[in-house]
CSV table of N, CA and C in Angstrom, one decimal:
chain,number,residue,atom,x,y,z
A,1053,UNK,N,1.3,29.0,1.7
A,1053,UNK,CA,1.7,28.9,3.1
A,1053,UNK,C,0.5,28.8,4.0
A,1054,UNK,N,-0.4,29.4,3.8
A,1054,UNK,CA,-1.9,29.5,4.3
A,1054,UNK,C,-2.3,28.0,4.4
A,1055,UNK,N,-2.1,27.1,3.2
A,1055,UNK,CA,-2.5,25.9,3.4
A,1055,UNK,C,-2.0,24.6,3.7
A,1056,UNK,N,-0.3,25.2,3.9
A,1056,UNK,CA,0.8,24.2,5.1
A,1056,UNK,C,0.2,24.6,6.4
A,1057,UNK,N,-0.2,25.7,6.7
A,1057,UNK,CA,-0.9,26.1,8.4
A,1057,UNK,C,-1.6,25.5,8.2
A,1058,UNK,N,-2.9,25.5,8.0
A,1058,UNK,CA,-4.3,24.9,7.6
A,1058,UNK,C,-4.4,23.3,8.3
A,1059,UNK,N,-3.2,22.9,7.0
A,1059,UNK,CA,-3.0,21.5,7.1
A,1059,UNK,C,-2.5,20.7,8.5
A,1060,UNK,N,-1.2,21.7,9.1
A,1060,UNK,CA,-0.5,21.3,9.7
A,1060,UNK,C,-1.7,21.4,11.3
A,1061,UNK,N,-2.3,22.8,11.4
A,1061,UNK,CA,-3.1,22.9,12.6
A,1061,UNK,C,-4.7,21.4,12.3
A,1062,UNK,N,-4.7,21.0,10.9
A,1062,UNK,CA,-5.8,20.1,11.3
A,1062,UNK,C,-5.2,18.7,11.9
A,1063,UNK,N,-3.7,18.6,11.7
A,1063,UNK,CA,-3.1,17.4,11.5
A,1063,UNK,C,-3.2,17.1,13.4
A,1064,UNK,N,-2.9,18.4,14.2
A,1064,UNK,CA,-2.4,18.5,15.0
A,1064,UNK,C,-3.6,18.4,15.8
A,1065,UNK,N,-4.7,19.0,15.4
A,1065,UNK,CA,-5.8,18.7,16.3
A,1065,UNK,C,-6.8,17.4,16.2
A,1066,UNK,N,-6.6,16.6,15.3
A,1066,UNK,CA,-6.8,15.0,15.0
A,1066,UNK,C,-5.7,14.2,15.6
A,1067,UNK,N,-5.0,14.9,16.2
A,1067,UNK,CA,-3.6,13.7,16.7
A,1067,UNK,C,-3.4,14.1,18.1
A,1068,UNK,N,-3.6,14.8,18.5
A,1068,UNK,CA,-3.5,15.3,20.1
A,1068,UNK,C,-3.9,14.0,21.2
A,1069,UNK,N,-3.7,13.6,21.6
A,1069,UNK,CA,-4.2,12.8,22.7
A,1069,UNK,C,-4.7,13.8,23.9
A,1070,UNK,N,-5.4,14.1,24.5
A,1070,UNK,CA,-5.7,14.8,25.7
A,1070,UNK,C,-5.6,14.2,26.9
A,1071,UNK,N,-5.2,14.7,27.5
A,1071,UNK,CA,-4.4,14.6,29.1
A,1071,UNK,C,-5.7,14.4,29.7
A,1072,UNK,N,-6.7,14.6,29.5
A,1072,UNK,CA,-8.0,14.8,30.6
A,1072,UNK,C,-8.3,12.9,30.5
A,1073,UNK,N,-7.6,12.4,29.3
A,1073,UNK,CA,-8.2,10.5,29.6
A,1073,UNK,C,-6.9,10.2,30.4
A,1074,UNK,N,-5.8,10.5,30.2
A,1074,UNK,CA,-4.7,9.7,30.7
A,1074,UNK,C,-5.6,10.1,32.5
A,1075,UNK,N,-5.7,11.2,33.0
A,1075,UNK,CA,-6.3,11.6,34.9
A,1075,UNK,C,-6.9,10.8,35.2
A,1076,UNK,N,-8.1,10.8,34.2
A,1076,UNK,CA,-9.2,9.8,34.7
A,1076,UNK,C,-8.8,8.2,34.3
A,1077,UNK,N,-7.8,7.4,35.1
A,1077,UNK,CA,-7.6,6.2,34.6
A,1077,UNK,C,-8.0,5.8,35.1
A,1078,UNK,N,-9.0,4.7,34.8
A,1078,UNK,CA,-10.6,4.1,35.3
A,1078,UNK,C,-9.7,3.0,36.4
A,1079,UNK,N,-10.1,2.7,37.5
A,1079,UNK,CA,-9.9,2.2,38.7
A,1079,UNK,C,-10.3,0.6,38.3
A,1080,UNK,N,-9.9,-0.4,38.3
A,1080,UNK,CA,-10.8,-1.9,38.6
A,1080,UNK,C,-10.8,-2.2,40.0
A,1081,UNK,N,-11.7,-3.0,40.0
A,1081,UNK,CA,-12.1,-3.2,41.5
A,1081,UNK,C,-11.4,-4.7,41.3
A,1082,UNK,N,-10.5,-6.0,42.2
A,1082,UNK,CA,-10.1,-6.9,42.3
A,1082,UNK,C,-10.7,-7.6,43.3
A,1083,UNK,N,-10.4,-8.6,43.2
A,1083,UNK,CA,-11.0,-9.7,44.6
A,1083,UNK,C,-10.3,-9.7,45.8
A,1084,UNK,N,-8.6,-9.3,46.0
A,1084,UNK,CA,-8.4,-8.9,46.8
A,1084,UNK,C,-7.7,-7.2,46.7
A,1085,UNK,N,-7.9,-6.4,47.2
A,1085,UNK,CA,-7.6,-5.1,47.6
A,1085,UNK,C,-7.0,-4.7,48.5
A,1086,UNK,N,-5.4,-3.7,48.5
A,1086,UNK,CA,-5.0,-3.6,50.1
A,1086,UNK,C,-4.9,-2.1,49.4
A,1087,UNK,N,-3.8,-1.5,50.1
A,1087,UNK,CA,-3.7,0.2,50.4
A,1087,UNK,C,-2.0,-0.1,49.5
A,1088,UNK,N,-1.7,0.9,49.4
A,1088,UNK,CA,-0.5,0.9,48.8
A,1088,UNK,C,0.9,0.4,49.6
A,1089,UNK,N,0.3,1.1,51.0
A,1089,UNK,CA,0.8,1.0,52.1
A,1089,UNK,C,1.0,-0.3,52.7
A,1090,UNK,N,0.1,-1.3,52.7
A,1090,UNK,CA,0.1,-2.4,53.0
A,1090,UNK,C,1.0,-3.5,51.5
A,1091,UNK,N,0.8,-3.1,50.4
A,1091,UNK,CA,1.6,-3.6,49.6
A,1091,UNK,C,2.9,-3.7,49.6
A,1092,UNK,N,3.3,-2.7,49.9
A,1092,UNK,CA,4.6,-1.6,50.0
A,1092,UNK,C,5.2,-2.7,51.6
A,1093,UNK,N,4.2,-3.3,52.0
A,1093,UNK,CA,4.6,-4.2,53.7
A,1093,UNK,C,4.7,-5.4,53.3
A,1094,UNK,N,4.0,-6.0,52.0
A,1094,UNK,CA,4.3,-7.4,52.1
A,1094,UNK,C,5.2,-7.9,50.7
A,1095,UNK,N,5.2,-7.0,49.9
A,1095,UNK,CA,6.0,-7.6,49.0
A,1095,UNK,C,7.4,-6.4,49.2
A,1096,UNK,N,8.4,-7.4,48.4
A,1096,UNK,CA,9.5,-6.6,48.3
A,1096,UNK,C,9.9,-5.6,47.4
A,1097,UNK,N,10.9,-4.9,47.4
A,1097,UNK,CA,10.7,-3.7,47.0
A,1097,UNK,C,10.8,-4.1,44.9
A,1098,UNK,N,11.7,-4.9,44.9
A,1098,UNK,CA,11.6,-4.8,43.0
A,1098,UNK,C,9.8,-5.7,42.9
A,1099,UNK,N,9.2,-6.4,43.4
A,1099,UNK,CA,8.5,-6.9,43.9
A,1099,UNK,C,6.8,-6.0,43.7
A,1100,UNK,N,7.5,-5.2,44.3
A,1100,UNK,CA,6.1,-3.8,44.5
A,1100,UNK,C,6.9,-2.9,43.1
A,1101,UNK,N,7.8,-2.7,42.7
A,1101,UNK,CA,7.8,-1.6,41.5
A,1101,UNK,C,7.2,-3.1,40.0
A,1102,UNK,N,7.2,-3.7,40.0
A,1102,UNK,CA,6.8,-4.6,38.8
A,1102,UNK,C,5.5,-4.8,39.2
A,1103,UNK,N,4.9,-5.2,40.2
A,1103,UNK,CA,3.2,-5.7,40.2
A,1103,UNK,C,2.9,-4.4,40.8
A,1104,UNK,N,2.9,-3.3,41.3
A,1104,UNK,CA,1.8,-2.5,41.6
A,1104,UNK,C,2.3,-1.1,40.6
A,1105,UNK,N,4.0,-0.7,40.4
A,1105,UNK,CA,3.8,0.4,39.7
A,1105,UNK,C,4.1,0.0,38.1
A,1106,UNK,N,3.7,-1.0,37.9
A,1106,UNK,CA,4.1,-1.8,36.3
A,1106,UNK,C,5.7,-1.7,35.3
A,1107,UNK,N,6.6,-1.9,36.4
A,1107,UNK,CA,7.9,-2.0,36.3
A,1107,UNK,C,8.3,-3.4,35.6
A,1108,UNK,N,9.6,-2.8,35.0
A,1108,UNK,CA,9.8,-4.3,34.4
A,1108,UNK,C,11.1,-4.4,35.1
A,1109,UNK,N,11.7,-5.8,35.5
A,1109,UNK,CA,12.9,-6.1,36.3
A,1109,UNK,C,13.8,-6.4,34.7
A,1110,UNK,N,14.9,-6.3,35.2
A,1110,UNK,CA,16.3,-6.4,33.9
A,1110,UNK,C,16.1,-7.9,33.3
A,1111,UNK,N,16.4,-7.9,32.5
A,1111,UNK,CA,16.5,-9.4,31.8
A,1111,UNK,C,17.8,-10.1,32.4
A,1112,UNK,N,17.4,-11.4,32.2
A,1112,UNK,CA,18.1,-12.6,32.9
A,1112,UNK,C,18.3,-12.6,34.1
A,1113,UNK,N,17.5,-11.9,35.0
A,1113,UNK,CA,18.0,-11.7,36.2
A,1113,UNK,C,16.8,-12.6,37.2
A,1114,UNK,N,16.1,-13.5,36.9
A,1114,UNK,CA,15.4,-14.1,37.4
A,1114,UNK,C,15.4,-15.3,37.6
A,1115,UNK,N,15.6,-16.1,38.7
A,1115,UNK,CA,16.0,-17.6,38.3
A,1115,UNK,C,14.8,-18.4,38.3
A,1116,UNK,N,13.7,-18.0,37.9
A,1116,UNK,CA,12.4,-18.5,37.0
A,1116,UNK,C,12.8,-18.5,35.6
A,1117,UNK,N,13.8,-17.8,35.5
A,1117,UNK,CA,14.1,-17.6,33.7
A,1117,UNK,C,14.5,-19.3,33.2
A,1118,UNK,N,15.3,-19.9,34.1
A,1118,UNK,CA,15.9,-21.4,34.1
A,1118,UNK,C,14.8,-22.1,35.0
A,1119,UNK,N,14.2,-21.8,35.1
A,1119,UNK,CA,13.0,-22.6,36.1
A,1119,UNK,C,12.3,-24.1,34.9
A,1120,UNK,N,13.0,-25.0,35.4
A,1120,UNK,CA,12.6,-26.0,34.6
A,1120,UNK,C,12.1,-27.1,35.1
A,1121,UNK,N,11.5,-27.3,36.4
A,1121,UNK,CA,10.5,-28.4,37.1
A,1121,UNK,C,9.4,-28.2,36.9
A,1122,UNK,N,9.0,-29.2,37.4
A,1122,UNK,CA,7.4,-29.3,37.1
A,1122,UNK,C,6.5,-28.9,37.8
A,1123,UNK,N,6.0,-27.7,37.7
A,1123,UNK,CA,5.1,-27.1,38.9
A,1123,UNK,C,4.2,-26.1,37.9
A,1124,UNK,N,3.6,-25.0,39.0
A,1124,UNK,CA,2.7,-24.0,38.4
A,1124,UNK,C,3.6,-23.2,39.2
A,1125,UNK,N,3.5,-21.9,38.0
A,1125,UNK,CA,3.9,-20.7,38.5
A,1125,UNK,C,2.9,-19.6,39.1
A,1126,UNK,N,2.8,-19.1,40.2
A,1126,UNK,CA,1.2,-18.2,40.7
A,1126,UNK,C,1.7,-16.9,41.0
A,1127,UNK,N,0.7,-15.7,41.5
A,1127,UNK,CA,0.8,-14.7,41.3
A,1127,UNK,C,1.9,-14.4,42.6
A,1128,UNK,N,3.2,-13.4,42.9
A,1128,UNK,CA,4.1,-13.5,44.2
A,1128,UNK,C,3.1,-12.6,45.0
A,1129,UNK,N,1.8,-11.9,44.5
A,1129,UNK,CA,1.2,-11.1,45.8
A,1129,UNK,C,-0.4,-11.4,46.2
A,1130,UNK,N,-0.8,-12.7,45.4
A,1130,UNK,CA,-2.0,-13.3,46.3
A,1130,UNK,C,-2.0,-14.9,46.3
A,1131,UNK,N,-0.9,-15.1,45.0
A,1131,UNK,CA,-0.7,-16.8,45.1
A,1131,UNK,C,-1.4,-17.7,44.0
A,1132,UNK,N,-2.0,-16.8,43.5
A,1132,UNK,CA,-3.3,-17.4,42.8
A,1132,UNK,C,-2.7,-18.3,41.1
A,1133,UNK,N,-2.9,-19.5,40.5
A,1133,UNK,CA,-1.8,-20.0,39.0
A,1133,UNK,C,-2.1,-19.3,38.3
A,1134,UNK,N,-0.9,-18.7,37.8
A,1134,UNK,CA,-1.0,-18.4,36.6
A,1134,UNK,C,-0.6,-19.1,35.3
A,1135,UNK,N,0.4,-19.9,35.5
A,1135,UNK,CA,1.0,-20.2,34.4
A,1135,UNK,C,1.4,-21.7,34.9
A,1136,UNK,N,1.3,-22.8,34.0
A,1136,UNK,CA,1.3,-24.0,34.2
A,1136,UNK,C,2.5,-24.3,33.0
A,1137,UNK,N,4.0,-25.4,33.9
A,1137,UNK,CA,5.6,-25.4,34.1
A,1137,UNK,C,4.6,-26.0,32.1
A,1138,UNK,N,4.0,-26.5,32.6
A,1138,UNK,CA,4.5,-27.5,30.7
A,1138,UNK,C,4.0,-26.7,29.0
A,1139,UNK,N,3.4,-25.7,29.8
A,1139,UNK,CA,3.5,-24.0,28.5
A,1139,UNK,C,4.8,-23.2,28.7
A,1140,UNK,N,5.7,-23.2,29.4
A,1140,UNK,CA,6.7,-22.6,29.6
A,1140,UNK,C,8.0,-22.7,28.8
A,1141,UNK,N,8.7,-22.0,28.1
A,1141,UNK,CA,9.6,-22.2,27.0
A,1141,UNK,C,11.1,-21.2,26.9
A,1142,UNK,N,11.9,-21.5,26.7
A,1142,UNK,CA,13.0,-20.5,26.5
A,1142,UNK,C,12.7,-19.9,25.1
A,1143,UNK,N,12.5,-18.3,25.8
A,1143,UNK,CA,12.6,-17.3,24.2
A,1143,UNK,C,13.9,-16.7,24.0
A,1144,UNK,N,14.6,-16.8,25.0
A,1144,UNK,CA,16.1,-16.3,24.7
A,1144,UNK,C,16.0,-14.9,25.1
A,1145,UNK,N,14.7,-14.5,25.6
A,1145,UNK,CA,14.4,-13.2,25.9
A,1145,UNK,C,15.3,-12.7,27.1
A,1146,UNK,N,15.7,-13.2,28.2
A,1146,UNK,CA,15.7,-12.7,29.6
A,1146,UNK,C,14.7,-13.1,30.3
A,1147,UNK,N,13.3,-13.0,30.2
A,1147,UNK,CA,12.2,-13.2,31.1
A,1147,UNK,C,12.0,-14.3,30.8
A,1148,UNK,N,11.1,-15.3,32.2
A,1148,UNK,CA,10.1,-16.2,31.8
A,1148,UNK,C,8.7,-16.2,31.0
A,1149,UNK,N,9.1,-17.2,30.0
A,1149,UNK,CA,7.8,-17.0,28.9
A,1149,UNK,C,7.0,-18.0,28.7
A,1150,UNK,N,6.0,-18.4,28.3
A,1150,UNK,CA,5.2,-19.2,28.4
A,1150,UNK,C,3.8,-19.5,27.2
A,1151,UNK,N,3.3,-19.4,26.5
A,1151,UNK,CA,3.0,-19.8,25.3
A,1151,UNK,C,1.4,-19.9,25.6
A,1152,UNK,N,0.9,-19.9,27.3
A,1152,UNK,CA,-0.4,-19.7,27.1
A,1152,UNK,C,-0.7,-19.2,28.8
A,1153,UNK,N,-1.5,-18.8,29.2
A,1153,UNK,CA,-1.7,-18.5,30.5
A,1153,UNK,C,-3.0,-19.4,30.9
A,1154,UNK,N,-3.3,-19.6,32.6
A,1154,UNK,CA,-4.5,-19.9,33.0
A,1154,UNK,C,-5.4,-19.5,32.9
A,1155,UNK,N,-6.7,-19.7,31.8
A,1155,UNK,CA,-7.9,-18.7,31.7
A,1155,UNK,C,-8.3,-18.3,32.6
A,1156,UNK,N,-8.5,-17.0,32.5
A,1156,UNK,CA,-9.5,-17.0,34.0
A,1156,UNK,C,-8.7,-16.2,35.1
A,1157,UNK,N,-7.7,-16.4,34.9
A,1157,UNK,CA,-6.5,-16.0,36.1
A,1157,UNK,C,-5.9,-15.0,35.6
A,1158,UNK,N,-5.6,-14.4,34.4
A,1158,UNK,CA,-4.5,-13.9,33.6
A,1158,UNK,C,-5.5,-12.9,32.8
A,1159,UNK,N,-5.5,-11.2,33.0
A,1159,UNK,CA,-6.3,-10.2,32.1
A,1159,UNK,C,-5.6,-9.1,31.3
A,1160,UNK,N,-5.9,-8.9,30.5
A,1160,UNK,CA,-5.1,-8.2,29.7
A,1160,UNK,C,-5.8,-7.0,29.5
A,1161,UNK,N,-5.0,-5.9,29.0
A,1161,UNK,CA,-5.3,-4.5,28.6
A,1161,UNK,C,-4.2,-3.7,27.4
A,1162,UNK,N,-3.8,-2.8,26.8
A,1162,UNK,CA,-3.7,-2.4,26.1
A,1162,UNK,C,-3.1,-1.3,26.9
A,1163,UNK,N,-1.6,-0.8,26.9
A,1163,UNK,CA,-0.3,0.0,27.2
A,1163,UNK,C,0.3,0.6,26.4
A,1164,UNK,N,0.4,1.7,26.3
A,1164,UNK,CA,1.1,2.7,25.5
A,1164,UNK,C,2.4,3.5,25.8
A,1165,UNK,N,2.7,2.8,26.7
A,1165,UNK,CA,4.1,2.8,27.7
A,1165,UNK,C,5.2,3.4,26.7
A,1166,UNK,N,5.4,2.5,26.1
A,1166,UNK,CA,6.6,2.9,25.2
A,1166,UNK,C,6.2,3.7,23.3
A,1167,UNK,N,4.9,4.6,23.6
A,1167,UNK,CA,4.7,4.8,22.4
A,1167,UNK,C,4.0,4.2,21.5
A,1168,UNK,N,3.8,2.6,21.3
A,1168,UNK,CA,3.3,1.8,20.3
A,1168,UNK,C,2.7,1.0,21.6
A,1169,UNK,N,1.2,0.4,20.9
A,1169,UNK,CA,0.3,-0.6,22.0
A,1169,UNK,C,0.6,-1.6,22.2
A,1170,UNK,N,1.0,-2.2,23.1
A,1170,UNK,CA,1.8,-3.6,23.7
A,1170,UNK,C,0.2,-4.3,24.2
A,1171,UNK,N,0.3,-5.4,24.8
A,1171,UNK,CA,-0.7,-5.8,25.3
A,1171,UNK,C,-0.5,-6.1,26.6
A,1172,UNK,N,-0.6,-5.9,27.6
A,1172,UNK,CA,-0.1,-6.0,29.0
A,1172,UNK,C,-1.2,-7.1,29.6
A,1173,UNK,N,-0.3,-8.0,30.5
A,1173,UNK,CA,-1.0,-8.7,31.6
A,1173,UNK,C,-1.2,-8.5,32.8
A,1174,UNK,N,-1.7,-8.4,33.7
A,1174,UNK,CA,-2.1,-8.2,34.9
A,1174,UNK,C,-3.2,-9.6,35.3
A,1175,UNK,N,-2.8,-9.6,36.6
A,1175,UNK,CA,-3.7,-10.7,37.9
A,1175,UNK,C,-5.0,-10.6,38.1
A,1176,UNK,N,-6.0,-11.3,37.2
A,1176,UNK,CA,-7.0,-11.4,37.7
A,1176,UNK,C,-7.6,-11.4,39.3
A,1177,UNK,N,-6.8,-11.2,40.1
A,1177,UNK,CA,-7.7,-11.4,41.5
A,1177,UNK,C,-7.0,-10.8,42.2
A,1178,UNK,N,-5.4,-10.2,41.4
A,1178,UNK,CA,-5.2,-8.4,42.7
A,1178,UNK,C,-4.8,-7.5,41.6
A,1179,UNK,N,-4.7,-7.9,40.1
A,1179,UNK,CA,-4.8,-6.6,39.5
A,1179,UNK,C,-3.3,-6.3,39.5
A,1180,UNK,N,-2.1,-7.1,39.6
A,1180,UNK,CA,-0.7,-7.2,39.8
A,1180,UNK,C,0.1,-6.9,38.3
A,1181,UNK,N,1.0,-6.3,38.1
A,1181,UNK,CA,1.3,-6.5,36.6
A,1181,UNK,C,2.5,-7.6,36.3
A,1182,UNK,N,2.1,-8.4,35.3
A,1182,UNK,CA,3.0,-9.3,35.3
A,1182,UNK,C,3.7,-9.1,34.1
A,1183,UNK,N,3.3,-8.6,33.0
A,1183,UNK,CA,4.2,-8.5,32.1
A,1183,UNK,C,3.4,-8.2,30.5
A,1184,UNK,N,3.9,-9.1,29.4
A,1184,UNK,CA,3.4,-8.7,28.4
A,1184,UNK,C,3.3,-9.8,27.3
A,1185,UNK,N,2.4,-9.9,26.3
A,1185,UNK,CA,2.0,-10.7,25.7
A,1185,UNK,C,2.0,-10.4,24.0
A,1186,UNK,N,3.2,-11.6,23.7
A,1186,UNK,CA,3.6,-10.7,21.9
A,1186,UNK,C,3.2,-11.8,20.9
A,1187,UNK,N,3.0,-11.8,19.9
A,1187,UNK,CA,2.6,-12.8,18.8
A,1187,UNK,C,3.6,-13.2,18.1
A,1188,UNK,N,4.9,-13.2,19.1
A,1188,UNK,CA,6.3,-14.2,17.9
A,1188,UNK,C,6.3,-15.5,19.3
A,1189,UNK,N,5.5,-16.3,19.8
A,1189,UNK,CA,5.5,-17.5,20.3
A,1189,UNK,C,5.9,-18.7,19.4
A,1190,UNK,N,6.0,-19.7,20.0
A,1190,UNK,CA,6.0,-21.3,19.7
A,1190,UNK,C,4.8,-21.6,18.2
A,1191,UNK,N,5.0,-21.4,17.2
A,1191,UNK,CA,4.4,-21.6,15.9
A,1191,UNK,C,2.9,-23.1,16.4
A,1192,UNK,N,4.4,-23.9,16.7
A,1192,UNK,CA,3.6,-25.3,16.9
A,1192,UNK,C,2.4,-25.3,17.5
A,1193,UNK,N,2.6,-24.5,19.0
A,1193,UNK,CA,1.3,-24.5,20.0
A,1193,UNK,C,0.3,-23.3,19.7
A,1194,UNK,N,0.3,-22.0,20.8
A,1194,UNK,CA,-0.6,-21.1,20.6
A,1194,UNK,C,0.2,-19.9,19.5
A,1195,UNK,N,1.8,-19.3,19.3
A,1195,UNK,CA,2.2,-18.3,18.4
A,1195,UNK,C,2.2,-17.5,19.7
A,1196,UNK,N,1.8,-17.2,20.7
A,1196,UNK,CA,1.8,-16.5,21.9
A,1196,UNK,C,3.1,-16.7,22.5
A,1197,UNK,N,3.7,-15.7,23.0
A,1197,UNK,CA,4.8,-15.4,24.2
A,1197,UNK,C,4.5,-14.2,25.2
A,1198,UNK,N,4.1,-15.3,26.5
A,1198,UNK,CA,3.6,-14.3,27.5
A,1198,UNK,C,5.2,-14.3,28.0
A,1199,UNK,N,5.7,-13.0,28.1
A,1199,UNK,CA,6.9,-12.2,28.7
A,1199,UNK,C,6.3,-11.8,30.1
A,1200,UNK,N,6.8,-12.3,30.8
A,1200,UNK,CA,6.6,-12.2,32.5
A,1200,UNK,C,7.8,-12.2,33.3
A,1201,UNK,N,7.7,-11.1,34.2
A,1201,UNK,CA,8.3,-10.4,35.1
A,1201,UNK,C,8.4,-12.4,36.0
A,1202,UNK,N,10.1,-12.6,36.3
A,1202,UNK,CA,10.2,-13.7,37.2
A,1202,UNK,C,9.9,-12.8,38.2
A,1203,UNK,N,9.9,-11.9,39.0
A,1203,UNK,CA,9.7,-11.1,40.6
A,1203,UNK,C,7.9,-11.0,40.2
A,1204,UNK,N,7.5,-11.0,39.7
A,1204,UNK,CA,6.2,-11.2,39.7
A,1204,UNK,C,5.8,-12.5,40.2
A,1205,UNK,N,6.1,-13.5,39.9
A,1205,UNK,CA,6.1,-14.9,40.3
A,1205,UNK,C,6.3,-15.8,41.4
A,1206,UNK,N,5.7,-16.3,41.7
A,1206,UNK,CA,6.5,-17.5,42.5
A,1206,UNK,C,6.3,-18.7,41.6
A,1207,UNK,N,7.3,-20.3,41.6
A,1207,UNK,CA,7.0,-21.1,41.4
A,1207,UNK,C,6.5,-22.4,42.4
A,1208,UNK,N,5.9,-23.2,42.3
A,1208,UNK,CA,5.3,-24.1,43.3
A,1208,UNK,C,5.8,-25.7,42.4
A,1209,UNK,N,6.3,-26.2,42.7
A,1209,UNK,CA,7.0,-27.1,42.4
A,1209,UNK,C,5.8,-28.9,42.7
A,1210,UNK,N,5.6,-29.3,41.9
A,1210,UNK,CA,4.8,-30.2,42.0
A,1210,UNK,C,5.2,-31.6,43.0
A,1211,UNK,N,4.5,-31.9,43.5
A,1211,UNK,CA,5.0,-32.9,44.5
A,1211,UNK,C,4.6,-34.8,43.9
């Protein structure tokens, strides 16, 4: 019995995550910066819970999801491309998906949201969340499926 305790208190103290990393969640600094307050003023409300509190909007509910012209898709809270119309694919998912993002524009991190580590995208230049990036993509091209929030988005339609 002594050595189910033993076992069970080493198991428990190698597996603990501590609360003192989740407090200190290290801040990035972006290129452009407002107040929460000012976000909360220019974007709309599903709008601000997907890019500033990393919300995801319902599936199929975005009409980027059918978005099939020829344009770039850019960030809906600084404008900046993210994703260019001719990497864009139907995953059958709900969301708009896309097979590669614009280097440079598009940064990723590592989310524990749901338990198991996702890889999360966010806006290079306000730090917005757009969604998520899984390895069952298009075989042919990159194997990549960036899952993005359409309310994260705007599209800009090529002229």
């Amino acid at each position: 019995m002594k050595k189910i305790a033993l076992f069970v208190f080493t198991l428990l103290l190698f597996n603990c995550n501590g609360n003192a990393q989740d407090s200190k969640k290290i801040e990035k600094v972006f290129k452009i910066t407002k107040t929460e307050a000012e976000w909360k003023q220019e974007l709309s409300k599903k709008q601000y819970y997907v890019l500033r509190e990393e919300g995801t909007e319902r599936p199929f509910s975005s009409s980027l999801n059918k978005e099939y012209g020829v344009g770039t898709y850019v960030c809906a809270a600084c404008k900046i491309p993210l994703f260019k119309s001719e990497h864009k694919f139907d995953s059958g998912t709900g969301w708009p998906s896309f097979d590669r993002e614009i280097k440079g524009n598009v940064g990723f991190s590592i989310d524990y949201n749901l338990g198991s580590a996702r890889t999360e995208e966010h806006c290079t230049t306000c730090g917005g969340h757009l969604g998520h990036v899984f390895n069952d993509g298009p075989i042919k091209t990159t194997g990549k499926r960036h899952c993005i929030n359409g309310v994260a988005l705007e599209f800009i339609l090529k002229e």
